[in-house]
Coordinates of C-alpha atoms and ligand atoms in Angstrom, one line a residue:
M1 CA -18.2 13.6 -45.4
R2 CA -15.1 11.8 -44.3
T3 CA -15.2 8.1 -43.6
V4 CA -13.5 6.3 -40.8
A5 CA -13.3 2.5 -40.7
I6 CA -12.7 0.9 -37.3
A7 CA -11.7 -2.7 -36.7
G8 CA -12.8 -4.2 -33.4
G9 CA -16.1 -3.6 -31.6
G10 CA -14.9 -3.8 -28.0
V11 CA -15.0 -0.8 -25.7
A12 CA -12.1 0.9 -27.5
G13 CA -13.7 0.6 -30.9
I14 CA -17.1 1.7 -29.5
A15 CA -15.5 4.7 -27.8
A16 CA -13.7 5.8 -31.0
A17 CA -16.9 5.1 -33.1
A18 CA -19.2 7.1 -30.8
A19 CA -16.8 10.1 -30.5
L20 CA -16.1 10.3 -34.2
A21 CA -19.7 9.7 -35.3
Q22 CA -20.7 12.6 -33.0
T23 CA -18.2 14.9 -34.7
G24 CA -19.9 14.4 -38.0
C25 CA -17.8 11.6 -39.6
R26 CA -19.2 8.6 -41.3
V27 CA -18.1 5.7 -39.2
I28 CA -18.0 2.0 -40.1
L29 CA -17.2 -0.4 -37.3
L30 CA -16.2 -3.9 -38.2
E31 CA -16.5 -6.6 -35.6
S32 CA -15.7 -10.3 -36.3
R33 CA -18.2 -11.7 -33.7
P34 CA -22.0 -11.6 -33.9
Y35 CA -22.1 -9.2 -31.0
S36 CA -20.1 -6.1 -29.8
G37 CA -18.4 -5.5 -26.5
G38 CA -15.4 -7.7 -27.0
R39 CA -14.1 -8.9 -23.6
A40 CA -16.9 -7.0 -21.8
A41 CA -19.8 -8.8 -23.3
S42 CA -22.6 -11.1 -22.4
Y43 CA -23.8 -14.4 -23.9
A44 CA -26.5 -17.0 -23.5
L45 CA -25.6 -19.6 -20.9
P46 CA -25.1 -23.0 -22.5
G47 CA -28.1 -25.1 -21.6
G48 CA -29.6 -22.2 -19.7
D49 CA -32.9 -21.7 -21.5
G50 CA -31.6 -18.5 -23.1
E51 CA -30.4 -17.0 -19.8
I52 CA -27.9 -14.3 -20.5
I53 CA -24.8 -13.9 -18.3
D54 CA -21.8 -11.6 -18.5
N55 CA -18.6 -13.3 -19.4
C56 CA -17.4 -12.1 -16.1
Q57 CA -18.4 -9.4 -13.6
H58 CA -17.0 -6.1 -14.8
I59 CA -16.7 -3.2 -12.4
L60 CA -15.6 0.4 -12.8
L61 CA -14.7 3.1 -10.4
K62 CA -16.0 6.7 -10.2
C63 CA -12.6 7.8 -11.4
C64 CA -13.2 6.1 -14.8
V65 CA -14.2 9.4 -16.3
N66 CA -13.9 8.5 -19.9
L67 CA -15.8 5.2 -19.6
L68 CA -18.6 7.2 -17.8
D69 CA -18.4 9.8 -20.6
L70 CA -18.9 7.0 -23.2
Y71 CA -21.8 5.6 -21.2
R72 CA -23.4 9.1 -21.4
R73 CA -22.9 9.1 -25.1
L74 CA -24.6 5.7 -25.3
G75 CA -27.3 6.7 -22.9
V76 CA -26.5 4.1 -20.2
D77 CA -24.7 6.3 -17.6
S78 CA -27.7 6.0 -15.3
Q79 CA -27.5 2.2 -15.5
V80 CA -24.5 1.9 -13.1
D81 CA -25.0 1.4 -9.3
F82 CA -22.2 3.0 -7.3
H83 CA -21.3 1.3 -4.0
R84 CA -19.7 3.3 -1.2
E85 CA -18.7 0.4 0.9
F86 CA -16.1 -2.3 0.3
H87 CA -16.7 -5.4 2.5
Y88 CA -13.9 -7.6 3.7
L89 CA -14.6 -11.1 5.2
E90 CA -12.2 -13.1 7.2
P91 CA -12.4 -16.9 7.4
G92 CA -15.1 -17.4 10.1
G93 CA -17.1 -14.5 8.7
R94 CA -15.9 -11.5 10.7
R95 CA -16.6 -8.4 8.5
S96 CA -14.8 -5.1 8.1
V97 CA -16.1 -2.2 6.0
F98 CA -14.0 0.2 4.1
R99 CA -15.7 3.5 3.2
A100 CA -15.1 7.2 3.0
G101 CA -15.9 9.2 6.2
L102 CA -16.3 12.9 6.9
L103 CA -12.7 14.0 6.7
P104 CA -11.5 15.6 3.4
A105 CA -9.3 13.6 1.0
P106 CA -6.7 12.2 1.4
A107 CA -7.7 11.5 5.0
H108 CA -11.2 10.4 4.1
F109 CA -10.5 6.7 4.8
A110 CA -8.8 7.4 8.2
G111 CA -11.9 6.4 10.3
S112 CA -12.7 3.1 8.6
F113 CA -9.1 2.2 8.1
A114 CA -8.5 2.5 11.8
A115 CA -11.5 0.3 12.4
L116 CA -10.4 -2.6 10.1
H117 CA -10.4 -5.8 12.1
F118 CA -8.1 -7.7 9.7
L119 CA -4.9 -5.8 10.3
S120 CA -3.0 -5.4 13.6
A121 CA -2.3 -1.9 14.9
A122 CA 1.3 -2.3 13.8
E123 CA 0.3 -3.3 10.3
K124 CA -2.1 -0.3 10.0
L125 CA 0.7 2.0 11.0
Q126 CA 3.1 0.5 8.4
A127 CA 0.4 0.6 5.7
A128 CA -0.4 4.3 6.6
Q129 CA 3.3 5.1 6.3
A130 CA 3.5 3.3 2.9
L131 CA 0.5 5.3 1.7
L132 CA 2.2 8.6 2.7
A133 CA 5.3 7.4 0.9
L134 CA 3.2 6.5 -2.2
R135 CA 1.8 10.0 -2.2
R136 CA 5.2 11.5 -1.8
E137 CA 6.8 9.4 -4.6
H138 CA 4.0 9.5 -7.1
G139 CA 5.1 11.4 -10.2
R140 CA 8.6 11.9 -8.8
R141 CA 10.2 8.5 -8.6
A142 CA 11.8 7.4 -11.8
D143 CA 12.1 3.6 -11.4
L144 CA 8.5 2.6 -10.8
D145 CA 8.2 0.9 -14.2
S146 CA 11.4 -1.2 -13.5
I147 CA 10.4 -2.6 -10.1
T148 CA 7.5 -4.7 -9.1
M149 CA 4.8 -3.6 -6.7
R150 CA 5.9 -6.3 -4.3
Q151 CA 9.5 -5.0 -4.4
W152 CA 8.2 -1.5 -3.5
L153 CA 5.9 -2.9 -0.7
E154 CA 8.8 -4.8 0.8
E155 CA 11.0 -1.7 0.5
K156 CA 8.3 0.0 2.6
R157 CA 8.5 -2.9 5.2
Q158 CA 4.9 -4.2 4.7
S159 CA 4.4 -7.5 6.4
P160 CA 3.4 -10.5 4.2
R161 CA 0.0 -10.4 6.0
A162 CA -0.6 -6.7 5.3
I163 CA 0.4 -7.3 1.6
A164 CA -1.9 -10.2 1.3
R165 CA -4.8 -8.6 3.2
F166 CA -4.6 -4.9 2.4
W167 CA -2.7 -4.3 -0.8
A168 CA -3.3 -7.4 -2.9
P169 CA -7.1 -7.5 -2.9
V170 CA -7.3 -4.1 -4.4
L171 CA -4.3 -4.2 -6.7
V172 CA -4.5 -7.8 -8.0
S173 CA -8.1 -7.2 -9.1
A174 CA -7.6 -3.7 -10.4
V175 CA -4.5 -4.6 -12.5
N176 CA -5.2 -8.3 -12.9
E177 CA -1.7 -9.3 -12.1
D178 CA 0.2 -10.8 -9.2
L179 CA 2.2 -8.3 -7.1
D180 CA 5.5 -9.9 -8.1
R181 CA 4.7 -9.5 -11.8
M182 CA 3.0 -6.1 -11.7
A183 CA 5.0 -2.9 -12.4
A184 CA 4.9 -0.6 -9.3
T185 CA 3.7 2.2 -11.6
H186 CA 0.3 0.5 -11.9
G187 CA 0.0 0.0 -8.2
F188 CA 0.8 3.7 -7.7
Q189 CA -1.8 4.8 -10.3
V190 CA -4.6 2.7 -8.7
F191 CA -4.0 3.8 -5.1
H192 CA -3.2 7.4 -6.0
L193 CA -6.3 7.9 -8.2
A194 CA -8.9 5.8 -6.5
F195 CA -8.0 6.1 -2.8
L196 CA -5.9 9.3 -2.3
S197 CA -7.2 11.9 -4.7
S198 CA -10.9 12.7 -4.3
K199 CA -13.5 11.5 -1.8
D200 CA -15.7 9.6 -4.2
A201 CA -13.2 8.3 -6.8
Y202 CA -13.0 4.9 -5.1
Q203 CA -16.8 4.2 -5.4
M204 CA -17.3 0.9 -7.2
G205 CA -19.7 0.9 -10.1
V206 CA -21.6 -2.2 -11.0
P207 CA -23.5 -2.1 -14.3
R208 CA -27.2 -2.8 -13.7
L209 CA -27.7 -4.0 -17.3
P210 CA -25.9 -7.0 -18.9
L211 CA -22.6 -5.9 -20.5
G212 CA -24.1 -6.9 -23.8
E213 CA -26.7 -4.2 -23.4
M214 CA -24.2 -1.6 -22.0
H215 CA -22.0 -2.1 -25.0
S216 CA -24.6 -3.0 -27.6
A217 CA -24.0 -2.4 -31.3
H218 CA -27.6 -1.6 -31.8
R219 CA -27.4 1.1 -29.1
L220 CA -24.2 2.6 -30.6
A221 CA -25.8 2.8 -34.0
A222 CA -29.1 4.3 -32.7
R223 CA -27.4 6.9 -30.5
T224 CA -24.6 8.0 -32.7
G225 CA -25.3 7.1 -36.2
A226 CA -22.2 4.8 -36.5
E227 CA -22.7 1.9 -38.9
V228 CA -21.9 -1.4 -37.2
L229 CA -21.1 -4.5 -39.3
L230 CA -21.1 -7.6 -37.2
R231 CA -19.6 -10.9 -38.3
R232 CA -17.2 -8.8 -40.4
K233 CA -13.7 -10.0 -39.7
V234 CA -10.8 -7.9 -40.9
T235 CA -8.5 -10.3 -42.7
G236 CA -6.0 -7.9 -44.2
V237 CA -4.9 -4.3 -44.5
R238 CA -4.4 -2.9 -48.0
T239 CA -1.7 -0.3 -48.0
E240 CA -0.2 2.0 -50.6
G241 CA 3.0 3.8 -49.6
S242 CA 2.5 5.6 -46.4
R243 CA -1.3 5.3 -46.5
V244 CA -3.8 2.6 -45.7
R245 CA -6.4 2.2 -48.5
A246 CA -8.8 -0.5 -47.1
F247 CA -9.6 -3.0 -44.5
E248 CA -10.0 -6.3 -46.3
T249 CA -12.8 -8.7 -45.2
E250 CA -14.3 -11.8 -46.7
Q251 CA -17.3 -9.8 -47.8
G252 CA -15.2 -7.3 -49.6
D253 CA -12.8 -4.3 -49.0
V254 CA -13.9 -1.4 -46.8
E255 CA -12.3 1.8 -48.0
A256 CA -12.1 5.0 -45.9
D257 CA -10.2 8.2 -45.4
A258 CA -8.8 7.1 -42.0
F259 CA -8.6 3.8 -40.2
I260 CA -8.4 2.7 -36.5
S261 CA -7.4 -0.7 -35.3
A262 CA -9.1 -1.3 -32.0
L263 CA -7.9 -4.9 -32.0
P264 CA -6.0 -6.6 -29.2
F265 CA -2.3 -7.0 -29.9
E266 CA -2.5 -10.6 -31.1
P267 CA -4.8 -10.2 -34.1
L268 CA -3.2 -6.9 -35.0
R269 CA 0.2 -8.5 -35.0
R270 CA -1.1 -11.1 -37.4
L271 CA -2.5 -8.4 -39.7
L272 CA 0.5 -6.1 -39.6
P273 CA 3.6 -7.9 -38.2
D274 CA 6.0 -5.0 -38.9
L275 CA 3.8 -2.4 -37.2
L276 CA 5.8 -2.6 -33.9
D277 CA 9.5 -3.4 -33.7
D278 CA 9.0 -5.7 -30.8
W279 CA 5.8 -7.5 -29.8
S280 CA 7.4 -9.9 -27.4
A281 CA 6.8 -7.7 -24.3
F282 CA 3.0 -8.2 -24.7
D283 CA 1.7 -11.2 -22.9
Y284 CA -1.6 -12.1 -21.2
S285 CA -2.9 -12.5 -17.7
P286 CA -5.9 -14.7 -17.0
I287 CA -9.2 -14.1 -15.1
A288 CA -11.7 -16.7 -14.1
G289 CA -15.3 -16.2 -13.2
I290 CA -17.1 -18.9 -11.2
H291 CA -20.8 -18.6 -11.3
L292 CA -22.7 -20.4 -8.5
W293 CA -26.4 -20.8 -8.2
F294 CA -27.7 -22.0 -4.8
D295 CA -31.2 -23.1 -3.8
R296 CA -31.5 -20.3 -1.2
P297 CA -29.9 -16.9 -0.3
V298 CA -26.4 -17.4 1.2
T299 CA -25.6 -13.8 1.8
E300 CA -27.1 -10.3 2.0
L301 CA -23.9 -8.5 1.1
P302 CA -23.7 -7.0 -2.4
H303 CA -20.1 -8.1 -2.7
A304 CA -17.1 -8.9 -0.5
V305 CA -13.4 -9.6 -0.5
L306 CA -12.6 -13.1 0.8
L307 CA -9.4 -12.5 2.8
D308 CA -6.8 -15.3 2.6
S309 CA -8.8 -17.1 -0.1
P310 CA -7.6 -17.8 -3.6
F311 CA -11.1 -17.1 -4.8
Q312 CA -10.6 -13.4 -3.9
W313 CA -14.0 -11.6 -4.4
F314 CA -17.6 -12.5 -4.7
F315 CA -20.5 -10.5 -6.3
N316 CA -24.1 -11.1 -5.4
K317 CA -25.9 -11.3 -8.7
Q318 CA -29.4 -12.3 -7.5
Q319 CA -30.7 -11.8 -4.0
G320 CA -27.9 -14.0 -2.5
R321 CA -28.8 -17.1 -4.5
Y322 CA -26.5 -16.5 -7.5
L323 CA -23.0 -15.4 -6.7
Q324 CA -20.1 -14.8 -9.0
L325 CA -16.6 -15.3 -7.8
V326 CA -13.9 -13.3 -9.6
V327 CA -10.4 -14.7 -9.6
S328 CA -7.9 -12.3 -11.0
A329 CA -4.5 -13.5 -12.3
S330 CA -6.0 -16.9 -12.0
R331 CA -3.0 -19.0 -13.3
F332 CA -3.5 -21.6 -10.6
L333 CA -6.9 -22.5 -12.0
E334 CA -5.8 -23.1 -15.6
T335 CA -5.2 -26.8 -15.1
W336 CA -8.1 -27.4 -12.8
P337 CA -11.2 -29.1 -14.3
R338 CA -14.2 -26.8 -14.1
Q339 CA -16.1 -29.1 -11.7
Q340 CA -13.1 -29.1 -9.3
A341 CA -12.8 -25.3 -9.4
A342 CA -16.5 -24.9 -8.6
A343 CA -16.4 -27.5 -5.8
R344 CA -13.3 -25.9 -4.2
A345 CA -14.9 -22.5 -4.5
V346 CA -18.1 -23.6 -2.7
E347 CA -16.0 -25.3 0.0
D348 CA -13.9 -22.1 0.4
L349 CA -17.0 -19.9 0.4
S350 CA -18.5 -21.8 3.3
R351 CA -15.6 -20.6 5.5
Y352 CA -16.9 -17.0 5.1
L353 CA -20.7 -17.5 4.6
P354 CA -22.0 -20.2 6.9
E355 CA -25.3 -20.4 5.0
V356 CA -23.4 -22.0 2.1
R357 CA -23.0 -25.2 4.2
R358 CA -26.8 -25.5 4.5
A359 CA -27.5 -24.5 0.9
K360 CA -27.5 -26.9 -2.1
L361 CA -25.6 -25.9 -5.2
E362 CA -28.1 -26.1 -8.0
R363 CA -25.7 -25.4 -10.9
F364 CA -22.4 -23.8 -11.7
H365 CA -20.6 -22.3 -14.7
V366 CA -16.9 -21.6 -14.8
V367 CA -15.4 -19.2 -17.3
K368 CA -11.6 -19.2 -17.7
E369 CA -10.5 -16.2 -19.8
V370 CA -6.9 -17.1 -20.5
R371 CA -6.4 -13.9 -22.6
A372 CA -8.3 -11.6 -20.2
T373 CA -5.9 -8.7 -20.0
F374 CA -2.3 -7.8 -20.9
S375 CA 0.2 -8.6 -18.2
A376 CA 1.2 -5.3 -16.7
R377 CA 4.8 -6.3 -16.0
P378 CA 7.8 -4.0 -15.4
G379 CA 9.2 -2.4 -18.6
L380 CA 6.0 -2.6 -20.6
S381 CA 4.8 1.0 -20.1
A382 CA 7.4 2.5 -22.4
L383 CA 6.6 0.0 -25.1
R384 CA 2.9 0.5 -25.3
P385 CA 2.2 2.3 -28.6
H386 CA 0.7 5.7 -29.1
P387 CA -2.2 6.1 -31.5
E388 CA 0.0 7.3 -34.4
T389 CA 1.6 4.6 -36.6
R390 CA 4.0 4.8 -39.6
F391 CA 0.9 5.0 -41.8
E392 CA -0.4 8.5 -41.8
N393 CA -4.0 7.5 -41.7
L394 CA -3.9 4.4 -39.5
F395 CA -4.3 4.8 -35.7
L396 CA -4.2 2.4 -32.8
A397 CA -6.7 2.0 -30.0
G398 CA -7.2 -0.9 -27.5
D399 CA -6.6 -1.3 -23.8
W400 CA -3.0 -2.4 -24.4
T401 CA -1.9 0.8 -26.1
Q402 CA -0.5 3.8 -24.3
T403 CA -3.2 4.9 -21.9
G404 CA -1.5 5.2 -18.6
W405 CA -4.0 2.7 -17.3
P406 CA -4.0 -1.0 -16.7
S407 CA -6.1 -3.3 -18.9
T408 CA -9.5 -2.0 -18.1
M409 CA -12.6 -0.6 -19.8
E410 CA -11.5 2.9 -18.8
G411 CA -8.1 2.2 -20.5
A412 CA -10.0 1.0 -23.6
A413 CA -12.3 4.1 -23.6
R414 CA -9.3 6.4 -23.2
S415 CA -7.5 4.7 -26.1
G416 CA -10.6 5.0 -28.3
Y417 CA -10.8 8.7 -27.6
R418 CA -7.1 9.3 -28.2
A419 CA -7.3 7.5 -31.6
A420 CA -10.4 9.6 -32.4
E421 CA -8.5 12.8 -31.5
A422 CA -5.7 11.7 -33.9
V423 CA -8.2 11.2 -36.7
C424 CA -9.7 14.6 -36.1
R425 CA -6.2 16.1 -36.3
L426 CA -5.6 14.3 -39.6
F427 CA -8.9 15.8 -40.9
G428 CA -7.7 19.3 -39.9
D429 CA -10.3 19.5 -37.2
P430 CA -8.4 19.1 -33.9
R431 CA -10.6 18.8 -30.8
P432 CA -10.2 17.4 -27.3
L433 CA -12.2 14.2 -26.7
L434 CA -10.2 12.6 -23.9
L435 CA -11.2 13.7 -20.4
P436 CA -8.2 14.2 -18.1
D437 CA -7.8 12.0 -15.0
I438 CA -9.3 13.5 -11.9
A439 CA -5.8 13.7 -10.3
Ligands
LIG1 C1 -12.9 -11.9 -17.4 C2 -12.6 -10.5 -17.5 C3 -12.9 -9.6 -16.5 C4 -12.6 -8.3 -16.6 N1 -12.9 -7.4 -15.5 C5 -12.8 -6.1 -15.7 C6 -13.3 -5.2 -14.8 O1 -13.9 -5.6 -13.8 N2 -13.2 -3.9 -15.0 C7 -12.6 -3.4 -16.1 O2 -12.5 -2.2 -16.3 N3 -12.1 -4.2 -17.0 C8 -12.2 -5.6 -16.9 N4 -11.7 -6.4 -17.8 C9 -10.9 -5.9 -18.9 C10 -11.7 -5.3 -20.0 O3 -12.7 -6.2 -20.4 C11 -10.9 -4.9 -21.2 O4 -9.8 -4.1 -20.8 C12 -11.6 -4.1 -22.2 O5 -12.9 -4.6 -22.4 C13 -10.8 -4.2 -23.5 O6 -11.5 -3.6 -24.6 P1 -10.8 -3.4 -26.0 O7 -11.8 -2.8 -26.9 O8 -9.5 -2.8 -25.9 O9 -10.5 -4.9 -26.5 P2 -11.6 -6.2 -26.8 O10 -12.7 -6.1 -25.8 O11 -10.8 -7.4 -26.8 O12 -12.2 -5.8 -28.2 C14 -11.5 -6.2 -29.4 C15 -12.6 -6.6 -30.4 O13 -12.0 -6.9 -31.6 C16 -12.7 -8.0 -32.2 N5 -11.8 -8.6 -33.2 C17 -10.7 -9.3 -33.0 N6 -10.1 -9.6 -34.2 C18 -10.8 -9.0 -35.2 C19 -10.7 -8.9 -36.6 N7 -9.7 -9.5 -37.2 N8 -11.7 -8.2 -37.3 C20 -12.7 -7.5 -36.6 N9 -12.8 -7.6 -35.2 C21 -11.9 -8.3 -34.5 C22 -13.0 -8.9 -31.0 O14 -14.0 -9.8 -31.3 C23 -13.4 -7.8 -30.0 O15 -14.7 -7.6 -30.0 C24 -11.9 -7.8 -17.7 C25 -11.6 -8.6 -18.8 C26 -11.9 -10.0 -18.7 C27 -11.7 -10.9 -19.9

């Protein structure tokens, strides 16, 4: 039986491990932390009597077909609640709902789009024209990785208010980057796939289980037979000519026939600085999660976009008493003390949910993930590496590699499957593992 060693137990490493173990390989997954899941994990709240929280709310869409395939392999695909409605709140509390109607795609949002309160009739007309242009130019226009999404939107004469209220809430959270730093190619991918292709692709999946359980090492081992070694940091890569011989760890070398790095770019660069010609294009974009516990329910909505607010989006985690605000591309929060961030978030939230004014904040927890995702800036797409490397038996996975997707769990799952396919080819057993995008 051939052995594959995988470094990194995030979604990418888990996807590669699950797929390869199910093809009959012996798989050894090495993860430096005491738990798997990487950036999509859970931990015990400090001082919280063992209460487990996710590092930050993670959502998926129905078009995340490879992630859902991975969840099937892990037996947790039924643990995702899909929401058909996106709620938008204006300051003062007026609500608009975005949902698919009866018309076939791509006209399925026509009814709810026309009824949105937060855009003027002229802004809706302009946005509809831009959506038609996006459909026309998708796959045809050559410069989308050299311009920013904001440049494209301005070219299509979108007003600052339409950009801030219609385009930014979806794109900034999906790509985790500001519109003036985001390559237009990502904005196109998100809108084309999620909103213009099929009728249910946009539905938002919220895991019912903690991320730590969705992506648990124990589950991976039990369902697929992969061996998972936690607290096993890869400290070096032993090579011989064009082959990798072993991953080095403090507990000893791990030898294998093939190797996958499912590490983020920074630790991989430390291990193999010459692997890429130029690492300088890879940089981070931050996300902050602000967890707020109130003494009473402050909303009945499951989640909502907070229009015109820097705090962007809330998720109702526990009958309206525990809300989590997700702030994507959260650079402005980096210098704020956590207490100030929570206080400002509560103050801001009260503009949308009046009950917040009457409620008492019992506790808060602010998570600032400075290295949350890669920054999807123009020019990066061409530099993202494919699974193959100059070593014939070393392959790359990770959300930052060439997936066609922004930094997401779906991107990570895709990268894991692509690396697993490359290993199967090396072993003379080529087989498709990656599921194609739905459009
Ligand atoms: C706050 C936040 C919110 C997010 N929200 C969403 C969302 O809503 N939806 C979505 O789809 N995506 C979201 N993402 C992005 C998503 O979490 C990532 O794209 C995805 O989890 C990346 O998976 P990965 O396996 O490529 O990398 P990682 O999760 O970073 O996994 C890499 C693993 O390698 C391990 N490692 C590092 N060095 C070593 C070493 N030397 N030896 C062994 N192991 C090592 C790490 O501990 C880690 O477990 C969010 C990310 C963050 C941080």
